[in-house]
mmCIF file of C-alpha atoms in Angstrom:
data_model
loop_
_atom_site.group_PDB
_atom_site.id
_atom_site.type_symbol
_atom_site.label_atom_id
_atom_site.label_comp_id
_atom_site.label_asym_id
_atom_site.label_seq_id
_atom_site.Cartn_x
_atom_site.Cartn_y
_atom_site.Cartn_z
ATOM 1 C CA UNK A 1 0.000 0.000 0.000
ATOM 2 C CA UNK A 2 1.398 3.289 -0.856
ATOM 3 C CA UNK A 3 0.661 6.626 1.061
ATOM 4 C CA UNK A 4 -2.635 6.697 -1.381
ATOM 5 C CA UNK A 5 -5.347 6.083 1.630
ATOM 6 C CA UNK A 6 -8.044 5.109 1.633
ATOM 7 C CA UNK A 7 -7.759 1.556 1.608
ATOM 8 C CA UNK A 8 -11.285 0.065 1.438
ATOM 9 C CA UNK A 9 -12.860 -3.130 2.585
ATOM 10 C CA UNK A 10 -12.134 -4.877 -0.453
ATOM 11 C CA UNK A 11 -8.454 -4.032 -0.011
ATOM 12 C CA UNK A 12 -8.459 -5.188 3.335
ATOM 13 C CA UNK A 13 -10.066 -8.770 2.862
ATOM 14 C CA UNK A 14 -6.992 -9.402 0.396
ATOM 15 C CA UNK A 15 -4.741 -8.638 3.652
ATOM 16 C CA UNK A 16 -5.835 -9.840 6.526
ATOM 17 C CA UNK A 17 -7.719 -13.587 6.213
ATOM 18 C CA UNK A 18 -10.284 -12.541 9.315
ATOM 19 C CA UNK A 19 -14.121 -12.568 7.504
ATOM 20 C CA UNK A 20 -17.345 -12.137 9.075
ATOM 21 C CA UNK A 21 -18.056 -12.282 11.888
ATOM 22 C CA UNK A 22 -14.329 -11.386 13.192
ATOM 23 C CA UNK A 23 -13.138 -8.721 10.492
ATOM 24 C CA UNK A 24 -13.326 -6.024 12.365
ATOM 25 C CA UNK A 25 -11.607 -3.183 9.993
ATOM 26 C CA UNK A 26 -14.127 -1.415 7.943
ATOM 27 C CA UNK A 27 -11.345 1.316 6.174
ATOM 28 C CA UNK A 28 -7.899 2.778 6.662
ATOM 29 C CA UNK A 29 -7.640 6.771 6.485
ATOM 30 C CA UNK A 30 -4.091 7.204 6.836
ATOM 31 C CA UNK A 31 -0.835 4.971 6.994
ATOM 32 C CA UNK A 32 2.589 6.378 7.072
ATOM 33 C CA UNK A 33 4.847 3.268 6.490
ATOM 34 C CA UNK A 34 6.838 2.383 9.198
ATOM 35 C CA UNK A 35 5.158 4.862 11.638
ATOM 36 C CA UNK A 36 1.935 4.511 12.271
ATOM 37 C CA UNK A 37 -1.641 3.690 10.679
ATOM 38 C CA UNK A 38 -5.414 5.075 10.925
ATOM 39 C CA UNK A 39 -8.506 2.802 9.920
ATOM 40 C CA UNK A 40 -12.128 2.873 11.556
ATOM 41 C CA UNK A 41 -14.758 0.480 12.185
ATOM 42 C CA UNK A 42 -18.540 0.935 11.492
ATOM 43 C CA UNK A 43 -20.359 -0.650 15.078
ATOM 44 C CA UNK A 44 -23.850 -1.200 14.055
ATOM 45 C CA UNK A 45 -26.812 -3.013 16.374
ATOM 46 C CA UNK A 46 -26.335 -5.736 13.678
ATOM 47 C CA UNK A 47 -23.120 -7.459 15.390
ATOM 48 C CA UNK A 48 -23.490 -10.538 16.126
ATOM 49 C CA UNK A 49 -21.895 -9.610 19.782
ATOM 50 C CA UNK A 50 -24.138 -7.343 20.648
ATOM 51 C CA UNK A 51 -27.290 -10.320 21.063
ATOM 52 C CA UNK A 52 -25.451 -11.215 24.475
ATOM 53 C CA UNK A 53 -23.312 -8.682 25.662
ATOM 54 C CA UNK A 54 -25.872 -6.772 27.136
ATOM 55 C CA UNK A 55 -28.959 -7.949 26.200
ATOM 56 C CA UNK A 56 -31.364 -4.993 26.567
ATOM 57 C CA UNK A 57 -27.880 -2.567 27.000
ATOM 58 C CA UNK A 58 -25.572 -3.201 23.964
ATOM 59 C CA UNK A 59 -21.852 -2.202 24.666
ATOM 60 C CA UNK A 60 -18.823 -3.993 22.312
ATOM 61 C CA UNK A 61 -16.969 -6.532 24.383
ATOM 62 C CA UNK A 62 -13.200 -4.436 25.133
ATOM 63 C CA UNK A 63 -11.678 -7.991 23.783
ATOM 64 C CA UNK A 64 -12.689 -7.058 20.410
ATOM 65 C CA UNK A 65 -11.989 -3.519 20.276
ATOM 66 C CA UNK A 66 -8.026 -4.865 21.104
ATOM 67 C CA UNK A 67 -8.536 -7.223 18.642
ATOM 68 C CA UNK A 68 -10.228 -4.673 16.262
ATOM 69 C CA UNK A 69 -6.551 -2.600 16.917
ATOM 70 C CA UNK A 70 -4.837 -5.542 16.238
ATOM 71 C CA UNK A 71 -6.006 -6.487 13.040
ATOM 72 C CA UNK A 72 -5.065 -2.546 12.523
ATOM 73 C CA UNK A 73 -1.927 -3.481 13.651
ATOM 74 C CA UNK A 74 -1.368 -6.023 11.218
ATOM 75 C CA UNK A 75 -2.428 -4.129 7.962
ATOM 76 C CA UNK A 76 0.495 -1.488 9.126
ATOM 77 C CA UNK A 77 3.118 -4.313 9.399
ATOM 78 C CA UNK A 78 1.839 -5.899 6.418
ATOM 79 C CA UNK A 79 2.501 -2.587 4.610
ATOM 80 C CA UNK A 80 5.365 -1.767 6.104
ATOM 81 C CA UNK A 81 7.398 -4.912 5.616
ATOM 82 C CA UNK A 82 9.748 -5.421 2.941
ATOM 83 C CA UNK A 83 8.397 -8.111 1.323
ATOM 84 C CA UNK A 84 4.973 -10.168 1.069
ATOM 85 C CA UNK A 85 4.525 -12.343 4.068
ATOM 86 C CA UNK A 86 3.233 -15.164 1.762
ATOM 87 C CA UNK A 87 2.262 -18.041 4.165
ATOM 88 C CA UNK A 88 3.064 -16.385 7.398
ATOM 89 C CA UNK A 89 0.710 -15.083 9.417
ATOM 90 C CA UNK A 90 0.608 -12.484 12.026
ATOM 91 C CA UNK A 91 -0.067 -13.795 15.922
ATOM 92 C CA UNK A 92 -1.028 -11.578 18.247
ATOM 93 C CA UNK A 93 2.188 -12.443 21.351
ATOM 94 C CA UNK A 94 1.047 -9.858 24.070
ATOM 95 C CA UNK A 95 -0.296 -7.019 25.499
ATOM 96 C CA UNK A 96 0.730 -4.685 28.266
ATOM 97 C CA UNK A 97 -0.404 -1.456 29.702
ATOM 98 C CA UNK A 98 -4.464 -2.185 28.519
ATOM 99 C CA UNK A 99 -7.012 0.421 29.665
ATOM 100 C CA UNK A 100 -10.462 0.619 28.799
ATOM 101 C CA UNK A 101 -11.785 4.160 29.198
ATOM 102 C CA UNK A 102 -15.322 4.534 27.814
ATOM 103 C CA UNK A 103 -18.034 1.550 26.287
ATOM 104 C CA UNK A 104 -18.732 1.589 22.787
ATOM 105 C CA UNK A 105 -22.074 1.013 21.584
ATOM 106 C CA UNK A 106 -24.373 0.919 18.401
ATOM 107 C CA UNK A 107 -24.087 3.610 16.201
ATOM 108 C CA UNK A 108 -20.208 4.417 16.859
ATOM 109 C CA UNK A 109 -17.590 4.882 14.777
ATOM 110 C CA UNK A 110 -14.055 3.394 16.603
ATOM 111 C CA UNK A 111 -11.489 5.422 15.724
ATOM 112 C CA UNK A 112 -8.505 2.748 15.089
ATOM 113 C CA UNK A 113 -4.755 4.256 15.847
ATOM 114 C CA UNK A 114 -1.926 2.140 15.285
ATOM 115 C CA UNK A 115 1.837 3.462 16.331
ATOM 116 C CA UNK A 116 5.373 1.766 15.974
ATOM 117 C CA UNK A 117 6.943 1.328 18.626
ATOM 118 C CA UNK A 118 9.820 -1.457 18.265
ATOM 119 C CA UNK A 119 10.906 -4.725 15.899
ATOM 120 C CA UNK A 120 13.316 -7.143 16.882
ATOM 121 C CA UNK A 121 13.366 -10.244 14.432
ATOM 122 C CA UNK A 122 9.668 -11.426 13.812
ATOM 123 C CA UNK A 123 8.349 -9.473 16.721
ATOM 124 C CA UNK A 124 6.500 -6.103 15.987
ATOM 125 C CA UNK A 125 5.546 -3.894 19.187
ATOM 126 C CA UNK A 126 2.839 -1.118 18.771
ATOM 127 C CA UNK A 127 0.980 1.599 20.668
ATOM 128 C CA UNK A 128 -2.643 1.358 20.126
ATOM 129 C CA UNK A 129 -5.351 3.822 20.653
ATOM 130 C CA UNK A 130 -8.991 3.691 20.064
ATOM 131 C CA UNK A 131 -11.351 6.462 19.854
ATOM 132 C CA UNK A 132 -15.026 7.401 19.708
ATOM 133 C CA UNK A 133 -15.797 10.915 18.664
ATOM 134 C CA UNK A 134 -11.890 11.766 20.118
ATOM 135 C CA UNK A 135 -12.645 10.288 23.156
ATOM 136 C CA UNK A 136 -10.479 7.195 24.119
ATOM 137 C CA UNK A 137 -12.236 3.739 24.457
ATOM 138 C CA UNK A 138 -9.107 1.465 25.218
ATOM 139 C CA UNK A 139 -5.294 1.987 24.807
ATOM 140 C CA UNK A 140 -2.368 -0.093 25.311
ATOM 141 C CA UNK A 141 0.743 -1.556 24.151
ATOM 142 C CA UNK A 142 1.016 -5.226 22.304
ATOM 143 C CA UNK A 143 2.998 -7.156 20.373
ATOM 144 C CA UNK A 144 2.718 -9.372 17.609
ATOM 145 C CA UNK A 145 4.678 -11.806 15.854
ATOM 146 C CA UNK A 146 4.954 -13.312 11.923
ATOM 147 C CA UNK A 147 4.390 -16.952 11.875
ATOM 148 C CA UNK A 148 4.849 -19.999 9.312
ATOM 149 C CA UNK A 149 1.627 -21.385 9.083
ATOM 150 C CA UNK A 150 3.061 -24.291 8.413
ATOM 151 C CA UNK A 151 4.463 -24.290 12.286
ATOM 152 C CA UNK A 152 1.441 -23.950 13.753
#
């Protein structure tokens, strides 16, 4: 991906092998290779999450707004490495530093903000923040690595 944003859903399906109901990427606004990278999701009442977590009081689980950033996080390594990862894959290793500020809930748009941090070898560290109308949702620190499939 060059600096040419917006990358749209289509785009995004050809990167990251998630689909429905755990693609959780709707676009990317901005990407900046080897520093950081912007995408949003849509949250609608139609999630499938949203039928038990509340009933009656729908709020997106925290879980999958970090996983949300860290399918964010993979579209900015996959863009920023030097070559096609071909049949690697990208593993989520850890997180640190996780907050949860504010719930998210139907009608939302997540705000998705990816940030380099570190690489040493196969392991990427990143800063992510995610935002609802500017106001932070959950933040934190992970790292993730690029697997063989074939190792797995």
């Amino acid at each position: 991906m060059n600096n040419g944003c917006p990358l749209d859903i289509r785009k995004i399906m050809e990167m990251l092998p998630h689909r429905y109901p755990f693609l959780l990427v709707d676009r990317v606004l901005e990407f900046e290779a080897g520093v950081r990278l912007k995408a949003v999701k849509n949250v609608t009442i139609n999630e499938n999450f949203f039928q038990g977590h509340f009933p009656g009081l729908p709020v997106m689980p925290g879980v999958l707004q970090l996983e949300a950033l860290a399918q964010t996080g993979a579209l900015f390594v996959m863009n920023s490495f030097d070559e096609p990862l071909g049949d690697r894959i990208f593993l989520f290793t850890g997180l640190d530093k996780v907050k949860f500020r504010r719930p998210v809930v139907p009608g939302d748009q997540l705000v998705l903000n990816v940030q380099f941090l570190k690489q040493k070898l196969n392991i990427w560290k990143m800063r992510g923040v995610a935002e609802v109308d500017g106001q932070v949702t959950c933040q934190g620190e992970f790292s993730a690595a690029i697997a063989n499939r074939g190792d797995m």
